[in-house]
Amino acid sequence: MNSIAPAISTQADEDKPAAVRAAEAIAEAEMAAAEQAKALLAAQEMALRAASAQAYAEEAAREAAEAEEAAMREALQEFPTISFAEHLRQAEESKAPPGAFTAPGAAPDAGSMADKVRQIRAELLIDPSLSMAATIAEANEQMGLVAQGPLLSQVEELLAVMGLNR
């Protein structure tokens, strides 16, 4: 009896002695077990092939990485290398002298307004979280000055009174 086809009971099967039917059932079970063992072997073979393919891919990736590293080492040997100290010395030598980029006849930069306000804050110990306008108002109050004109002129006046103008 085939295990795939539906089991159809016929008169001939019923007439067989129980021992014969049992022997046939055992034979069918053994065939099914053999098919199962074959399928298991095929699955194991596929797993081995997959593991082998993965090992091959890993080996190829390792070889590619080694080849790339060797190529980089070779490329680096083609270029001269200098020490870090030599690099710093060369960078220092290549710096432009002070004032090299100032326009002829231009006044030296006295700093930005923000720099000037920071200087006033530091000298008068004013809270650095205050805005520029609030800082100048506080500085005017501390120095006993009357706020006149735009903020920049007030900053310049404060610096002059404090003796900090550059």
JSON list of C-alpha atoms in Angstrom, two decimals:
[
{"chain": "A", "resi": 1, "resn": "MET", "atom": "CA", "xyz": [0.00, 0.00, 0.00]},
{"chain": "A", "resi": 2, "resn": "ASN", "atom": "CA", "xyz": [1.43, 3.41, -1.00]},
{"chain": "A", "resi": 3, "resn": "SER", "atom": "CA", "xyz": [1.63, 5.93, 1.85]},
{"chain": "A", "resi": 4, "resn": "ILE", "atom": "CA", "xyz": [0.70, 8.81, -0.48]},
{"chain": "A", "resi": 5, "resn": "ALA", "atom": "CA", "xyz": [-2.47, 7.28, -1.93]},
{"chain": "A", "resi": 6, "resn": "PRO", "atom": "CA", "xyz": [-5.50, 7.16, 0.34]},
{"chain": "A", "resi": 7, "resn": "ALA", "atom": "CA", "xyz": [-5.94, 3.90, 2.16]},
{"chain": "A", "resi": 8, "resn": "ILE", "atom": "CA", "xyz": [-8.87, 2.12, 0.57]},
{"chain": "A", "resi": 9, "resn": "SER", "atom": "CA", "xyz": [-10.13, -0.89, 2.32]},
{"chain": "A", "resi": 10, "resn": "THR", "atom": "CA", "xyz": [-11.04, -3.68, -0.04]},
{"chain": "A", "resi": 11, "resn": "GLN", "atom": "CA", "xyz": [-12.44, -7.10, 0.55]},
{"chain": "A", "resi": 12, "resn": "ALA", "atom": "CA", "xyz": [-9.09, -8.59, -0.44]},
{"chain": "A", "resi": 13, "resn": "ASP", "atom": "CA", "xyz": [-7.30, -6.65, 2.29]},
{"chain": "A", "resi": 14, "resn": "GLU", "atom": "CA", "xyz": [-9.84, -7.72, 4.87]},
{"chain": "A", "resi": 15, "resn": "ASP", "atom": "CA", "xyz": [-9.40, -11.35, 3.87]},
{"chain": "A", "resi": 16, "resn": "LYS", "atom": "CA", "xyz": [-5.64, -11.22, 4.56]},
{"chain": "A", "resi": 17, "resn": "PRO", "atom": "CA", "xyz": [-4.51, -12.61, 7.84]},
{"chain": "A", "resi": 18, "resn": "ALA", "atom": "CA", "xyz": [-3.65, -10.05, 10.50]},
{"chain": "A", "resi": 19, "resn": "ALA", "atom": "CA", "xyz": [0.01, -11.08, 10.43]},
{"chain": "A", "resi": 20, "resn": "VAL", "atom": "CA", "xyz": [0.26, -10.24, 6.70]},
{"chain": "A", "resi": 21, "resn": "ARG", "atom": "CA", "xyz": [-1.44, -6.92, 7.19]},
{"chain": "A", "resi": 22, "resn": "ALA", "atom": "CA", "xyz": [0.90, -6.16, 10.08]},
{"chain": "A", "resi": 23, "resn": "ALA", "atom": "CA", "xyz": [3.93, -7.09, 7.98]},
{"chain": "A", "resi": 24, "resn": "GLU", "atom": "CA", "xyz": [2.73, -4.81, 5.17]},
{"chain": "A", "resi": 25, "resn": "ALA", "atom": "CA", "xyz": [2.18, -1.96, 7.65]},
{"chain": "A", "resi": 26, "resn": "ILE", "atom": "CA", "xyz": [5.69, -2.47, 9.05]},
{"chain": "A", "resi": 27, "resn": "ALA", "atom": "CA", "xyz": [7.15, -2.46, 5.52]},
{"chain": "A", "resi": 28, "resn": "GLU", "atom": "CA", "xyz": [5.30, 0.77, 4.71]},
{"chain": "A", "resi": 29, "resn": "ALA", "atom": "CA", "xyz": [6.50, 2.35, 7.97]},
{"chain": "A", "resi": 30, "resn": "GLU", "atom": "CA", "xyz": [10.08, 1.32, 7.17]},
{"chain": "A", "resi": 31, "resn": "MET", "atom": "CA", "xyz": [9.78, 2.84, 3.69]},
{"chain": "A", "resi": 32, "resn": "ALA", "atom": "CA", "xyz": [8.42, 6.06, 5.19]},
{"chain": "A", "resi": 33, "resn": "ALA", "atom": "CA", "xyz": [11.29, 6.10, 7.70]},
{"chain": "A", "resi": 34, "resn": "ALA", "atom": "CA", "xyz": [13.78, 5.58, 4.86]},
{"chain": "A", "resi": 35, "resn": "GLU", "atom": "CA", "xyz": [12.23, 8.49, 2.92]},
{"chain": "A", "resi": 36, "resn": "GLN", "atom": "CA", "xyz": [12.40, 10.63, 6.05]},
{"chain": "A", "resi": 37, "resn": "ALA", "atom": "CA", "xyz": [16.06, 9.68, 6.55]},
{"chain": "A", "resi": 38, "resn": "LYS", "atom": "CA", "xyz": [16.76, 10.59, 2.90]},
{"chain": "A", "resi": 39, "resn": "ALA", "atom": "CA", "xyz": [15.08, 13.97, 3.38]},
{"chain": "A", "resi": 40, "resn": "LEU", "atom": "CA", "xyz": [17.08, 14.55, 6.58]},
{"chain": "A", "resi": 41, "resn": "LEU", "atom": "CA", "xyz": [20.33, 13.70, 4.76]},
{"chain": "A", "resi": 42, "resn": "ALA", "atom": "CA", "xyz": [19.39, 16.09, 1.94]},
{"chain": "A", "resi": 43, "resn": "ALA", "atom": "CA", "xyz": [18.68, 18.85, 4.47]},
{"chain": "A", "resi": 44, "resn": "GLN", "atom": "CA", "xyz": [22.01, 18.21, 6.21]},
{"chain": "A", "resi": 45, "resn": "GLU", "atom": "CA", "xyz": [23.80, 18.29, 2.86]},
{"chain": "A", "resi": 46, "resn": "MET", "atom": "CA", "xyz": [22.15, 21.63, 2.04]},
{"chain": "A", "resi": 47, "resn": "ALA", "atom": "CA", "xyz": [23.17, 23.00, 5.46]},
{"chain": "A", "resi": 48, "resn": "LEU", "atom": "CA", "xyz": [26.76, 21.87, 4.85]},
{"chain": "A", "resi": 49, "resn": "ARG", "atom": "CA", "xyz": [26.74, 23.52, 1.43]},
{"chain": "A", "resi": 50, "resn": "ALA", "atom": "CA", "xyz": [25.41, 26.75, 2.95]},
{"chain": "A", "resi": 51, "resn": "ALA", "atom": "CA", "xyz": [28.06, 26.67, 5.68]},
{"chain": "A", "resi": 52, "resn": "SER", "atom": "CA", "xyz": [30.72, 25.98, 3.08]},
{"chain": "A", "resi": 53, "resn": "ALA", "atom": "CA", "xyz": [29.49, 28.88, 0.93]},
{"chain": "A", "resi": 54, "resn": "GLN", "atom": "CA", "xyz": [29.52, 31.20, 3.94]},
{"chain": "A", "resi": 55, "resn": "ALA", "atom": "CA", "xyz": [33.05, 30.11, 4.87]},
{"chain": "A", "resi": 56, "resn": "TYR", "atom": "CA", "xyz": [34.12, 30.69, 1.27]},
{"chain": "A", "resi": 57, "resn": "ALA", "atom": "CA", "xyz": [32.54, 34.18, 1.30]},
{"chain": "A", "resi": 58, "resn": "GLU", "atom": "CA", "xyz": [34.24, 35.03, 4.61]},
{"chain": "A", "resi": 59, "resn": "GLU", "atom": "CA", "xyz": [37.59, 33.83, 3.26]},
{"chain": "A", "resi": 60, "resn": "ALA", "atom": "CA", "xyz": [37.11, 35.88, 0.09]},
{"chain": "A", "resi": 61, "resn": "ALA", "atom": "CA", "xyz": [36.22, 38.97, 2.16]},
{"chain": "A", "resi": 62, "resn": "ARG", "atom": "CA", "xyz": [39.30, 38.46, 4.36]},
{"chain": "A", "resi": 63, "resn": "GLU", "atom": "CA", "xyz": [41.53, 38.09, 1.30]},
{"chain": "A", "resi": 64, "resn": "ALA", "atom": "CA", "xyz": [40.00, 41.22, -0.25]},
{"chain": "A", "resi": 65, "resn": "ALA", "atom": "CA", "xyz": [40.61, 43.18, 2.96]},
{"chain": "A", "resi": 66, "resn": "GLU", "atom": "CA", "xyz": [44.21, 41.95, 3.09]},
{"chain": "A", "resi": 67, "resn": "ALA", "atom": "CA", "xyz": [44.73, 42.92, -0.56]},
{"chain": "A", "resi": 68, "resn": "GLU", "atom": "CA", "xyz": [43.25, 46.38, 0.07]},
{"chain": "A", "resi": 69, "resn": "GLU", "atom": "CA", "xyz": [45.48, 46.85, 3.12]},
{"chain": "A", "resi": 70, "resn": "ALA", "atom": "CA", "xyz": [48.54, 45.79, 1.12]},
{"chain": "A", "resi": 71, "resn": "ALA", "atom": "CA", "xyz": [47.60, 48.21, -1.67]},
{"chain": "A", "resi": 72, "resn": "MET", "atom": "CA", "xyz": [47.23, 51.04, 0.87]},
{"chain": "A", "resi": 73, "resn": "ARG", "atom": "CA", "xyz": [50.61, 50.26, 2.42]},
{"chain": "A", "resi": 74, "resn": "GLU", "atom": "CA", "xyz": [52.16, 50.24, -1.05]},
{"chain": "A", "resi": 75, "resn": "ALA", "atom": "CA", "xyz": [50.50, 53.55, -1.94]},
{"chain": "A", "resi": 76, "resn": "LEU", "atom": "CA", "xyz": [51.69, 55.13, 1.31]},
{"chain": "A", "resi": 77, "resn": "GLN", "atom": "CA", "xyz": [55.25, 54.10, 0.55]},
{"chain": "A", "resi": 78, "resn": "GLU", "atom": "CA", "xyz": [55.11, 56.09, -2.67]},
{"chain": "A", "resi": 79, "resn": "PHE", "atom": "CA", "xyz": [54.53, 59.35, -0.77]},
{"chain": "A", "resi": 80, "resn": "PRO", "atom": "CA", "xyz": [57.05, 60.90, 1.60]},
{"chain": "A", "resi": 81, "resn": "THR", "atom": "CA", "xyz": [55.93, 61.10, 5.18]},
{"chain": "A", "resi": 82, "resn": "ILE", "atom": "CA", "xyz": [56.92, 63.67, 7.76]},
{"chain": "A", "resi": 83, "resn": "SER", "atom": "CA", "xyz": [56.69, 63.67, 11.51]},
{"chain": "A", "resi": 84, "resn": "PHE", "atom": "CA", "xyz": [53.98, 65.55, 13.33]},
{"chain": "A", "resi": 85, "resn": "ALA", "atom": "CA", "xyz": [56.57, 68.00, 14.68]},
{"chain": "A", "resi": 86, "resn": "GLU", "atom": "CA", "xyz": [57.83, 68.67, 11.14]},
{"chain": "A", "resi": 87, "resn": "HIS", "atom": "CA", "xyz": [54.24, 69.23, 10.00]},
{"chain": "A", "resi": 88, "resn": "LEU", "atom": "CA", "xyz": [53.71, 71.79, 12.78]},
{"chain": "A", "resi": 89, "resn": "ARG", "atom": "CA", "xyz": [56.97, 73.56, 11.92]},
{"chain": "A", "resi": 90, "resn": "GLN", "atom": "CA", "xyz": [55.96, 73.80, 8.25]},
{"chain": "A", "resi": 91, "resn": "ALA", "atom": "CA", "xyz": [52.51, 75.09, 9.20]},
{"chain": "A", "resi": 92, "resn": "GLU", "atom": "CA", "xyz": [54.08, 77.75, 11.42]},
{"chain": "A", "resi": 93, "resn": "GLU", "atom": "CA", "xyz": [56.43, 78.82, 8.60]},
{"chain": "A", "resi": 94, "resn": "SER", "atom": "CA", "xyz": [53.55, 79.11, 6.15]},
{"chain": "A", "resi": 95, "resn": "LYS", "atom": "CA", "xyz": [51.52, 81.47, 8.36]},
{"chain": "A", "resi": 96, "resn": "ALA", "atom": "CA", "xyz": [51.17, 84.99, 7.09]},
{"chain": "A", "resi": 97, "resn": "PRO", "atom": "CA", "xyz": [52.91, 87.64, 9.19]},
{"chain": "A", "resi": 98, "resn": "PRO", "atom": "CA", "xyz": [50.67, 89.72, 11.46]},
{"chain": "A", "resi": 99, "resn": "GLY", "atom": "CA", "xyz": [48.89, 92.47, 9.56]},
{"chain": "A", "resi": 100, "resn": "ALA", "atom": "CA", "xyz": [49.54, 90.83, 6.20]},
{"chain": "A", "resi": 101, "resn": "PHE", "atom": "CA", "xyz": [45.89, 91.05, 5.25]},
{"chain": "A", "resi": 102, "resn": "THR", "atom": "CA", "xyz": [45.17, 94.58, 6.49]},
{"chain": "A", "resi": 103, "resn": "ALA", "atom": "CA", "xyz": [44.37, 97.14, 3.87]},
{"chain": "A", "resi": 104, "resn": "PRO", "atom": "CA", "xyz": [47.01, 99.86, 3.59]},
{"chain": "A", "resi": 105, "resn": "GLY", "atom": "CA", "xyz": [46.10, 102.82, 5.78]},
{"chain": "A", "resi": 106, "resn": "ALA", "atom": "CA", "xyz": [43.34, 100.90, 7.59]},
{"chain": "A", "resi": 107, "resn": "ALA", "atom": "CA", "xyz": [43.03, 101.24, 11.33]},
{"chain": "A", "resi": 108, "resn": "PRO", "atom": "CA", "xyz": [43.78, 98.08, 13.29]},
{"chain": "A", "resi": 109, "resn": "ASP", "atom": "CA", "xyz": [40.68, 96.16, 14.33]},
{"chain": "A", "resi": 110, "resn": "ALA", "atom": "CA", "xyz": [39.69, 97.11, 17.85]},
{"chain": "A", "resi": 111, "resn": "GLY", "atom": "CA", "xyz": [37.49, 94.05, 18.22]},
{"chain": "A", "resi": 112, "resn": "SER", "atom": "CA", "xyz": [33.85, 93.45, 17.62]},
{"chain": "A", "resi": 113, "resn": "MET", "atom": "CA", "xyz": [31.16, 95.07, 19.68]},
{"chain": "A", "resi": 114, "resn": "ALA", "atom": "CA", "xyz": [30.49, 91.69, 21.31]},
{"chain": "A", "resi": 115, "resn": "ASP", "atom": "CA", "xyz": [34.17, 91.50, 22.34]},
{"chain": "A", "resi": 116, "resn": "LYS", "atom": "CA", "xyz": [33.99, 94.99, 23.81]},
{"chain": "A", "resi": 117, "resn": "VAL", "atom": "CA", "xyz": [30.81, 94.18, 25.75]},
{"chain": "A", "resi": 118, "resn": "ARG", "atom": "CA", "xyz": [32.43, 90.97, 27.06]},
{"chain": "A", "resi": 119, "resn": "GLN", "atom": "CA", "xyz": [35.38, 93.05, 28.27]},
{"chain": "A", "resi": 120, "resn": "ILE", "atom": "CA", "xyz": [33.04, 95.48, 30.04]},
{"chain": "A", "resi": 121, "resn": "ARG", "atom": "CA", "xyz": [31.14, 92.57, 31.65]},
{"chain": "A", "resi": 122, "resn": "ALA", "atom": "CA", "xyz": [34.39, 91.06, 32.89]},
{"chain": "A", "resi": 123, "resn": "GLU", "atom": "CA", "xyz": [35.73, 94.34, 34.31]},
{"chain": "A", "resi": 124, "resn": "LEU", "atom": "CA", "xyz": [32.51, 95.33, 36.06]},
{"chain": "A", "resi": 125, "resn": "LEU", "atom": "CA", "xyz": [31.49, 91.76, 37.05]},
{"chain": "A", "resi": 126, "resn": "ILE", "atom": "CA", "xyz": [28.16, 92.00, 35.23]},
{"chain": "A", "resi": 127, "resn": "ASP", "atom": "CA", "xyz": [26.03, 88.88, 34.80]},
{"chain": "A", "resi": 128, "resn": "PRO", "atom": "CA", "xyz": [27.01, 87.31, 31.44]},
{"chain": "A", "resi": 129, "resn": "SER", "atom": "CA", "xyz": [23.46, 86.09, 30.86]},
{"chain": "A", "resi": 130, "resn": "LEU", "atom": "CA", "xyz": [22.22, 89.67, 30.38]},
{"chain": "A", "resi": 131, "resn": "SER", "atom": "CA", "xyz": [21.62, 90.94, 26.87]},
{"chain": "A", "resi": 132, "resn": "MET", "atom": "CA", "xyz": [24.03, 93.44, 25.32]},
{"chain": "A", "resi": 133, "resn": "ALA", "atom": "CA", "xyz": [21.65, 96.36, 25.90]},
{"chain": "A", "resi": 134, "resn": "ALA", "atom": "CA", "xyz": [21.00, 95.34, 29.52]},
{"chain": "A", "resi": 135, "resn": "THR", "atom": "CA", "xyz": [24.75, 94.94, 30.10]},
{"chain": "A", "resi": 136, "resn": "ILE", "atom": "CA", "xyz": [25.46, 98.45, 28.77]},
{"chain": "A", "resi": 137, "resn": "ALA", "atom": "CA", "xyz": [22.60, 99.90, 30.86]},
{"chain": "A", "resi": 138, "resn": "GLU", "atom": "CA", "xyz": [24.02, 98.20, 33.99]},
{"chain": "A", "resi": 139, "resn": "ALA", "atom": "CA", "xyz": [27.56, 99.39, 33.15]},
{"chain": "A", "resi": 140, "resn": "ASN", "atom": "CA", "xyz": [26.34, 102.99, 32.63]},
{"chain": "A", "resi": 141, "resn": "GLU", "atom": "CA", "xyz": [24.61, 102.84, 36.00]},
{"chain": "A", "resi": 142, "resn": "GLN", "atom": "CA", "xyz": [27.71, 101.45, 37.76]},
{"chain": "A", "resi": 143, "resn": "MET", "atom": "CA", "xyz": [29.94, 104.09, 36.16]},
{"chain": "A", "resi": 144, "resn": "GLY", "atom": "CA", "xyz": [27.44, 106.92, 36.78]},
{"chain": "A", "resi": 145, "resn": "LEU", "atom": "CA", "xyz": [27.05, 107.71, 33.08]},
{"chain": "A", "resi": 146, "resn": "VAL", "atom": "CA", "xyz": [23.91, 108.89, 31.31]},
{"chain": "A", "resi": 147, "resn": "ALA", "atom": "CA", "xyz": [22.99, 106.70, 28.34]},
{"chain": "A", "resi": 148, "resn": "GLN", "atom": "CA", "xyz": [23.25, 108.88, 25.23]},
{"chain": "A", "resi": 149, "resn": "GLY", "atom": "CA", "xyz": [23.35, 107.91, 21.58]},
{"chain": "A", "resi": 150, "resn": "PRO", "atom": "CA", "xyz": [23.46, 104.51, 19.94]},
{"chain": "A", "resi": 151, "resn": "LEU", "atom": "CA", "xyz": [24.67, 101.45, 21.80]},
{"chain": "A", "resi": 152, "resn": "LEU", "atom": "CA", "xyz": [28.05, 101.41, 20.05]},
{"chain": "A", "resi": 153, "resn": "SER", "atom": "CA", "xyz": [28.85, 104.99, 21.12]},
{"chain": "A", "resi": 154, "resn": "GLN", "atom": "CA", "xyz": [27.86, 104.10, 24.69]},
{"chain": "A", "resi": 155, "resn": "VAL", "atom": "CA", "xyz": [30.21, 101.09, 24.57]},
{"chain": "A", "resi": 156, "resn": "GLU", "atom": "CA", "xyz": [33.06, 103.29, 23.27]},
{"chain": "A", "resi": 157, "resn": "GLU", "atom": "CA", "xyz": [32.39, 105.88, 25.99]},
{"chain": "A", "resi": 158, "resn": "LEU", "atom": "CA", "xyz": [32.37, 103.20, 28.70]},
{"chain": "A", "resi": 159, "resn": "LEU", "atom": "CA", "xyz": [35.67, 101.79, 27.46]},
{"chain": "A", "resi": 160, "resn": "ALA", "atom": "CA", "xyz": [37.20, 105.28, 27.41]},
{"chain": "A", "resi": 161, "resn": "VAL", "atom": "CA", "xyz": [35.99, 106.10, 30.94]},
{"chain": "A", "resi": 162, "resn": "MET", "atom": "CA", "xyz": [37.26, 102.74, 32.20]},
{"chain": "A", "resi": 163, "resn": "GLY", "atom": "CA", "xyz": [40.61, 103.26, 30.44]},
{"chain": "A", "resi": 164, "resn": "LEU", "atom": "CA", "xyz": [40.14, 100.12, 28.35]},
{"chain": "A", "resi": 165, "resn": "ASN", "atom": "CA", "xyz": [40.05, 101.62, 24.85]},
{"chain": "A", "resi": 166, "resn": "ARG", "atom": "CA", "xyz": [42.59, 99.94, 22.66]}
]
